[in-house]
Every structure is written in C-alpha cells, then in structure tokens.
PDB file of C-alpha atoms in Angstrom:
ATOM      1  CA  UNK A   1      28.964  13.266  62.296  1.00 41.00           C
ATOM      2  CA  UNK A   2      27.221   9.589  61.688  1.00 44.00           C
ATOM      3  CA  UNK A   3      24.023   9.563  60.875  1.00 47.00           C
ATOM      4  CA  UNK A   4      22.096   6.674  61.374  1.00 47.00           C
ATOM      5  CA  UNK A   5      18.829   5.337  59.559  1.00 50.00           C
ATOM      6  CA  UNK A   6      16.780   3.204  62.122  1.00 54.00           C
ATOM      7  CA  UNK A   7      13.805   1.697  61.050  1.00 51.00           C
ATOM      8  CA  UNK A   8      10.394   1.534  62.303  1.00 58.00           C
ATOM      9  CA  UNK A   9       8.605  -1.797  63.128  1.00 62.00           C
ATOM     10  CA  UNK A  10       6.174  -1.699  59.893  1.00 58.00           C
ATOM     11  CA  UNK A  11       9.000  -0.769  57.872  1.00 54.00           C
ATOM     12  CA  UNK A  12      11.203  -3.247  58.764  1.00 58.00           C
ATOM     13  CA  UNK A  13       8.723  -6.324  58.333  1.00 60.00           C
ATOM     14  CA  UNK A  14       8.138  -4.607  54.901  1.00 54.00           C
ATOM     15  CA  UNK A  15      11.974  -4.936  54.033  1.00 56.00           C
ATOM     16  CA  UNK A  16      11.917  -8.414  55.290  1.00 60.00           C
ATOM     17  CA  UNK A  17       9.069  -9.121  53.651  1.00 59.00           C
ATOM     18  CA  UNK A  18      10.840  -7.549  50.246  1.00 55.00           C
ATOM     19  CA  UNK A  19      13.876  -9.505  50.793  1.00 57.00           C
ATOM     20  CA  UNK A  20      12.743 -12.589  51.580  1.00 58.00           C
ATOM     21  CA  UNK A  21      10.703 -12.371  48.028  1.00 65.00           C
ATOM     22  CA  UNK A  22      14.333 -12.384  46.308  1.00 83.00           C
ATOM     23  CA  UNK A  23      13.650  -9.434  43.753  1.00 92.00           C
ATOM     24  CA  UNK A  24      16.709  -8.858  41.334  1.00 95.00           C
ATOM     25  CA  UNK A  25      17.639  -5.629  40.232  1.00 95.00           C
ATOM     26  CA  UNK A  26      15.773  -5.102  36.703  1.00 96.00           C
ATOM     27  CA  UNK A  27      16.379  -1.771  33.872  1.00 96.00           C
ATOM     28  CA  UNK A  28      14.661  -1.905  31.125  1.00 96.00           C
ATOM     29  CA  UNK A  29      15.526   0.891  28.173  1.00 96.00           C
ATOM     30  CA  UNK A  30      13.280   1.408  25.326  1.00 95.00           C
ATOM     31  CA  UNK A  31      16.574   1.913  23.261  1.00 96.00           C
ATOM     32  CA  UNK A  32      16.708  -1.890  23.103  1.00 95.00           C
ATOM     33  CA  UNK A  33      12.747  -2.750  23.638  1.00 95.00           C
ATOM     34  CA  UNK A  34      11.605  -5.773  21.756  1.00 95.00           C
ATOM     35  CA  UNK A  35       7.624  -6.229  20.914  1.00 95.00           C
ATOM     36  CA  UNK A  36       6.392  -9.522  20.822  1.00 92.00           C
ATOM     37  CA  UNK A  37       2.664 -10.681  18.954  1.00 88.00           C
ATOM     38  CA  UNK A  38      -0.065 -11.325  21.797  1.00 76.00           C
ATOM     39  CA  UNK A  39      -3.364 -12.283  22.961  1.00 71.00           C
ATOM     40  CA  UNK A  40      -5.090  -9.786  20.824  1.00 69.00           C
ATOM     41  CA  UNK A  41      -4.179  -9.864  17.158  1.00 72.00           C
ATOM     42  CA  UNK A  42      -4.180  -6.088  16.702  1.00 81.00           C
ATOM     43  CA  UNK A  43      -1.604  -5.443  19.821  1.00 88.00           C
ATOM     44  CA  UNK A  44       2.161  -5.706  20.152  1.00 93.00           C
ATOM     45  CA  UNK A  45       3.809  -6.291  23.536  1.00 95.00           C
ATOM     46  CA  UNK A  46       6.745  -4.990  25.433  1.00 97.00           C
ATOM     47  CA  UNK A  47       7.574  -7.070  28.954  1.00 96.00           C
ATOM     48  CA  UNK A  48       9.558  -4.986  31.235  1.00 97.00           C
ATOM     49  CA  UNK A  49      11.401  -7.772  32.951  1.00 97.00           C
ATOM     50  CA  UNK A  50       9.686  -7.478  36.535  1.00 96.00           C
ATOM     51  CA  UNK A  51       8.585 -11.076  35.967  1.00 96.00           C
ATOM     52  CA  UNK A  52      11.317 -12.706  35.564  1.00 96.00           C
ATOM     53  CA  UNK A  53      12.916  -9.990  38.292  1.00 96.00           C
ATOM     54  CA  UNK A  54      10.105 -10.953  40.846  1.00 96.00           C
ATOM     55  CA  UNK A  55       9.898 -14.345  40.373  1.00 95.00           C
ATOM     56  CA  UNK A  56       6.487 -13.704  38.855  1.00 96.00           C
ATOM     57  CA  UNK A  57       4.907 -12.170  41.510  1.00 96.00           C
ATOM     58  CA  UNK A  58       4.232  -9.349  39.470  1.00 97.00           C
ATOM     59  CA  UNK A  59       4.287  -8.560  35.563  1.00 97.00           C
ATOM     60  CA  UNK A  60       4.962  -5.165  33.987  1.00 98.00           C
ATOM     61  CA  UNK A  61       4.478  -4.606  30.287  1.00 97.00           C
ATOM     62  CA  UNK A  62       3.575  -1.790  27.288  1.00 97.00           C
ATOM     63  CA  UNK A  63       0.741  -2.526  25.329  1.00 95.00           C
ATOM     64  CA  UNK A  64       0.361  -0.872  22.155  1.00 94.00           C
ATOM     65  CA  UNK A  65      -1.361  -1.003  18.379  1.00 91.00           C
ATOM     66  CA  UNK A  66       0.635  -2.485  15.861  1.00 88.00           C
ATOM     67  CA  UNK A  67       1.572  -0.389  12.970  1.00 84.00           C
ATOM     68  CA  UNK A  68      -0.095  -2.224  10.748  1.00 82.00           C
ATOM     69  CA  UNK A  69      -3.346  -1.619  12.115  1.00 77.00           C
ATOM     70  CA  UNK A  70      -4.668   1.544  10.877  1.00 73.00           C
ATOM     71  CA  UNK A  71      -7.893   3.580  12.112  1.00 71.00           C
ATOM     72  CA  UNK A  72      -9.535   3.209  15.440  1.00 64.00           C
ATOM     73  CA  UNK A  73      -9.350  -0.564  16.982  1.00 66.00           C
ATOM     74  CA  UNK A  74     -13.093  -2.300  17.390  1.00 70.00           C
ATOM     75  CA  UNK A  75     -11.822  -4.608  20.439  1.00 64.00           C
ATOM     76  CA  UNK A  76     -15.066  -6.268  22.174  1.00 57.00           C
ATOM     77  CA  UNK A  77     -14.074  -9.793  20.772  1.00 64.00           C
ATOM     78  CA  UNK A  78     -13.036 -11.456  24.188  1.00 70.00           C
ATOM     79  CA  UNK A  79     -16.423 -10.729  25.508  1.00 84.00           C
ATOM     80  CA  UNK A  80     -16.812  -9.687  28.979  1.00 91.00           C
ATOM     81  CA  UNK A  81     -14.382 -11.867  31.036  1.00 90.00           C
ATOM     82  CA  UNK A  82     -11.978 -11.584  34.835  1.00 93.00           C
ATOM     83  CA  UNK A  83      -8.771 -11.876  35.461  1.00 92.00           C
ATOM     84  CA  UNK A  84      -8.264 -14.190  38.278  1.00 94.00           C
ATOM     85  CA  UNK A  85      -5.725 -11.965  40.078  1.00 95.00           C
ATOM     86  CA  UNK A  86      -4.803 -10.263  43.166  1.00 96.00           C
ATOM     87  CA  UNK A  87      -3.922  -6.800  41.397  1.00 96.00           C
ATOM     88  CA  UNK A  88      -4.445  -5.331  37.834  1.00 96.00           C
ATOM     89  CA  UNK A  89      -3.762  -1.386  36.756  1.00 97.00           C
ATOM     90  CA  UNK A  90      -3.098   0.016  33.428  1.00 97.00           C
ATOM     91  CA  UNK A  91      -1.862   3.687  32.681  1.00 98.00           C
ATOM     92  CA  UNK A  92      -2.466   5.069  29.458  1.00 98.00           C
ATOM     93  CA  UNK A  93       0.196   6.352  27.447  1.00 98.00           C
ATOM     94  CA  UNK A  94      -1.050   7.454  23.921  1.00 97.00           C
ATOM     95  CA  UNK A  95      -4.368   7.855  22.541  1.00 96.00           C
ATOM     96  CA  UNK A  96      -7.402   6.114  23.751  1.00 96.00           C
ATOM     97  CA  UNK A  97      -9.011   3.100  24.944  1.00 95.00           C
ATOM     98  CA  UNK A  98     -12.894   2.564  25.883  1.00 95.00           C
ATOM     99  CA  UNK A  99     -13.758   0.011  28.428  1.00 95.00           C
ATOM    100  CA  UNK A 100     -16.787  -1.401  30.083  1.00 95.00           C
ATOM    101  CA  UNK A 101     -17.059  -2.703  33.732  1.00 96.00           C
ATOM    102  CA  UNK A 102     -19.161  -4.653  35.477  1.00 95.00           C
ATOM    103  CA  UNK A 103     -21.231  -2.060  38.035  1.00 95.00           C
ATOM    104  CA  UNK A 104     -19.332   0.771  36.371  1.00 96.00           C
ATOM    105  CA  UNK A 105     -20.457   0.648  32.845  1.00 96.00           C
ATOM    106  CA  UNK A 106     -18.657   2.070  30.032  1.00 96.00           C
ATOM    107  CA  UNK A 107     -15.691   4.542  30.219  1.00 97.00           C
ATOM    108  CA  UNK A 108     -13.150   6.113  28.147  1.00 98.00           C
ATOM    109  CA  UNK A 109      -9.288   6.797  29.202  1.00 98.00           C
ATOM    110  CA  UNK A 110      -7.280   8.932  27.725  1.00 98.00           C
ATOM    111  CA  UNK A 111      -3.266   9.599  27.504  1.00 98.00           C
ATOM    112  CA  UNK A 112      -2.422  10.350  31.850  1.00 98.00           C
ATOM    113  CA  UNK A 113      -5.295   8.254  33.276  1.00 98.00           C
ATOM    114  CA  UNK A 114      -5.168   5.096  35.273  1.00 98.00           C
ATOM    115  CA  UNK A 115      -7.813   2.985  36.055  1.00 98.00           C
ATOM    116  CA  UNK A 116      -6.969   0.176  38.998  1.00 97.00           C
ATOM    117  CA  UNK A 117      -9.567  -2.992  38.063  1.00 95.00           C
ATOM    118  CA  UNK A 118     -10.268  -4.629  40.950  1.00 94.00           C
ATOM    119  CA  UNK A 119      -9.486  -8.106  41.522  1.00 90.00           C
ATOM    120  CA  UNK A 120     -12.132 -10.449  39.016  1.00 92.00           C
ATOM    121  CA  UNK A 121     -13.756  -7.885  38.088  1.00 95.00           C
ATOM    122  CA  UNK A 122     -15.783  -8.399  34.590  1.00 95.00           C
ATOM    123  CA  UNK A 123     -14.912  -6.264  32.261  1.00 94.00           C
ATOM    124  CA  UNK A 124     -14.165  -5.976  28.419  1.00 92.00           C
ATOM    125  CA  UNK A 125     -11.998  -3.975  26.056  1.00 90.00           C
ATOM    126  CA  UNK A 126     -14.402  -2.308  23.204  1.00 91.00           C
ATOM    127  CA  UNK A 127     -12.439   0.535  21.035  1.00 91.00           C
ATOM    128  CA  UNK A 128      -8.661   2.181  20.845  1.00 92.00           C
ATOM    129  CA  UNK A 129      -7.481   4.692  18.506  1.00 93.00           C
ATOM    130  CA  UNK A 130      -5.181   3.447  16.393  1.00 90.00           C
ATOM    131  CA  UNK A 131      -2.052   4.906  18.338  1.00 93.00           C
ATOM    132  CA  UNK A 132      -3.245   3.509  21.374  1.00 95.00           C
ATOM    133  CA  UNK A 133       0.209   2.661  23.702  1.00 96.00           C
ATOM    134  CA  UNK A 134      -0.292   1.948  27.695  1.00 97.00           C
ATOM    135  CA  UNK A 135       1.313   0.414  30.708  1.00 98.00           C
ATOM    136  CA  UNK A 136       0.019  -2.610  32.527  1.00 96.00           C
ATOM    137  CA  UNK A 137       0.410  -3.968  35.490  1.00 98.00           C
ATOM    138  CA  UNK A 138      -0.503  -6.616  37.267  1.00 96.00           C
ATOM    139  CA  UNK A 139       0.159  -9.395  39.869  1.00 96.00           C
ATOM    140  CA  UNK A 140       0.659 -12.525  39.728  1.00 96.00           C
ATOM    141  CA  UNK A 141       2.880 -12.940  36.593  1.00 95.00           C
ATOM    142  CA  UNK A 142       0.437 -15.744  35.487  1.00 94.00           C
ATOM    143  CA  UNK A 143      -2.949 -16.038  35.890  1.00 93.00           C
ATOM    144  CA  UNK A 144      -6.064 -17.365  34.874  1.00 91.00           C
ATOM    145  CA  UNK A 145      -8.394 -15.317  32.548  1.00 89.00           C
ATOM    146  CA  UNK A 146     -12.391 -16.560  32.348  1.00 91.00           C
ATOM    147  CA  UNK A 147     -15.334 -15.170  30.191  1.00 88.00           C
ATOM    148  CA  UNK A 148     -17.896 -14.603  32.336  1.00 89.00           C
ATOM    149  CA  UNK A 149     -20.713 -15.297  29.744  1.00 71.00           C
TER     150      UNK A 149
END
C-alpha cells in the first residue's frame, strides 16, 4: 500500500517559498555553546546559528546575565528606542525581566512567558534578576536600532 502526500495550493507556495530562501540545516547543542560579550555590558550572548542558516533572514539567540554580575540588573540605559524590524519575540527562560512599552506601559515576565514586540515599537529594558536567561528572536538578522528620544 503507497501512500501518497499531496499538497494543497497554500502549502505548496509555502514550500516554494521556503526553498527558494535556501535555508541549511542548523543544530545547535548547548554541550558546545559559546557566549560572546554584547550590546549591553551586563549580558552574555549565545547565537543559535539560524543566521548564518537563513541567510540572515532571521536571528535566534540566548540572552543571559553574566556571572559576574551579581544582584538584580538596573537596565534602562538605552533609553526608550525601536528596532527597525519586521519581527521581534523573546521567551523567557530564567528569572525575570521588566519592560516598558510604548501604549502598554510597564510589565514584568517571568520564566514561560513570551511577549511578541511589534514591529518599531518603542520600548526599553529597565530591571532583570541577576539569573535572568531568555530566547530571542527576531527577523531580519541585521537591523537598525533608533532611540526614540
């Protein structure tokens, strides 16, 4: 008995779509993660490979608090700014981070949420605990960041 998978219209432009976008198979295991120093002093930085594996259409990384950094992080230095992007998310791992929005105010996640910023959206990074880890993700790769004061 052959089965066979046939597949719808929508389904097959996506695949096209997919292909056409050359992706390359990427694995990334935290047995042989490497952190890298950042944008902000206080953070170290895992990328995931889906850059390079996407041909920066999209960028997957782990943020966390450097050991050295002890105590609960006071962010708020990069002021409220955007990210000039089509798609930013962040999941949070360990501890806690507090953020404030534009039109949303401020809010605290905590280890499980998510929070999806919508493209440009001003907002600014204002405390972590000090074990702070998450997941971010975002698309494109590269983009621009502004301060929007």
């Amino acid at each position: 008995d052959t089965h066979t998978l046939e597949l719808s219209s929508a389904a097959s432009d996506v695949y096209k779509r997919q292909s056409a976008s050359k992706q390359a198979f990427c694995a990334n295991f935290a047995s042989e993660a490497e952190y890298d120093s950042g944008l902000r002093g206080q953070f170290e930085y895992r990328d995931l490979g889906i850059s390079e594996a996407t041909g920066g259409q999209y960028h997957a990384g782990v943020m966390r608090v450097r050991d050295e950094a002890k105590g609960d992080q006071q962010l708020g230095h990069t002021g409220m700014h955007r990210h000039l992007c089509d798609f930013q998310m962040f999941y949070v791992l360990k501890g806690w981070c507090k953020m404030e929005y534009e039109g949303q105010g401020e809010m605290t996640f905590h280890e499980g949420d998510c929070c999806l910023q919508p493209a440009a959206i001003a907002h600014n990074e204002l405390l972590c605990s000090e074990d702070f880890e998450c997941i971010e993700i975002y698309s494109p790769a590269k983009h621009e960041t502004v301060p929007t004061d």
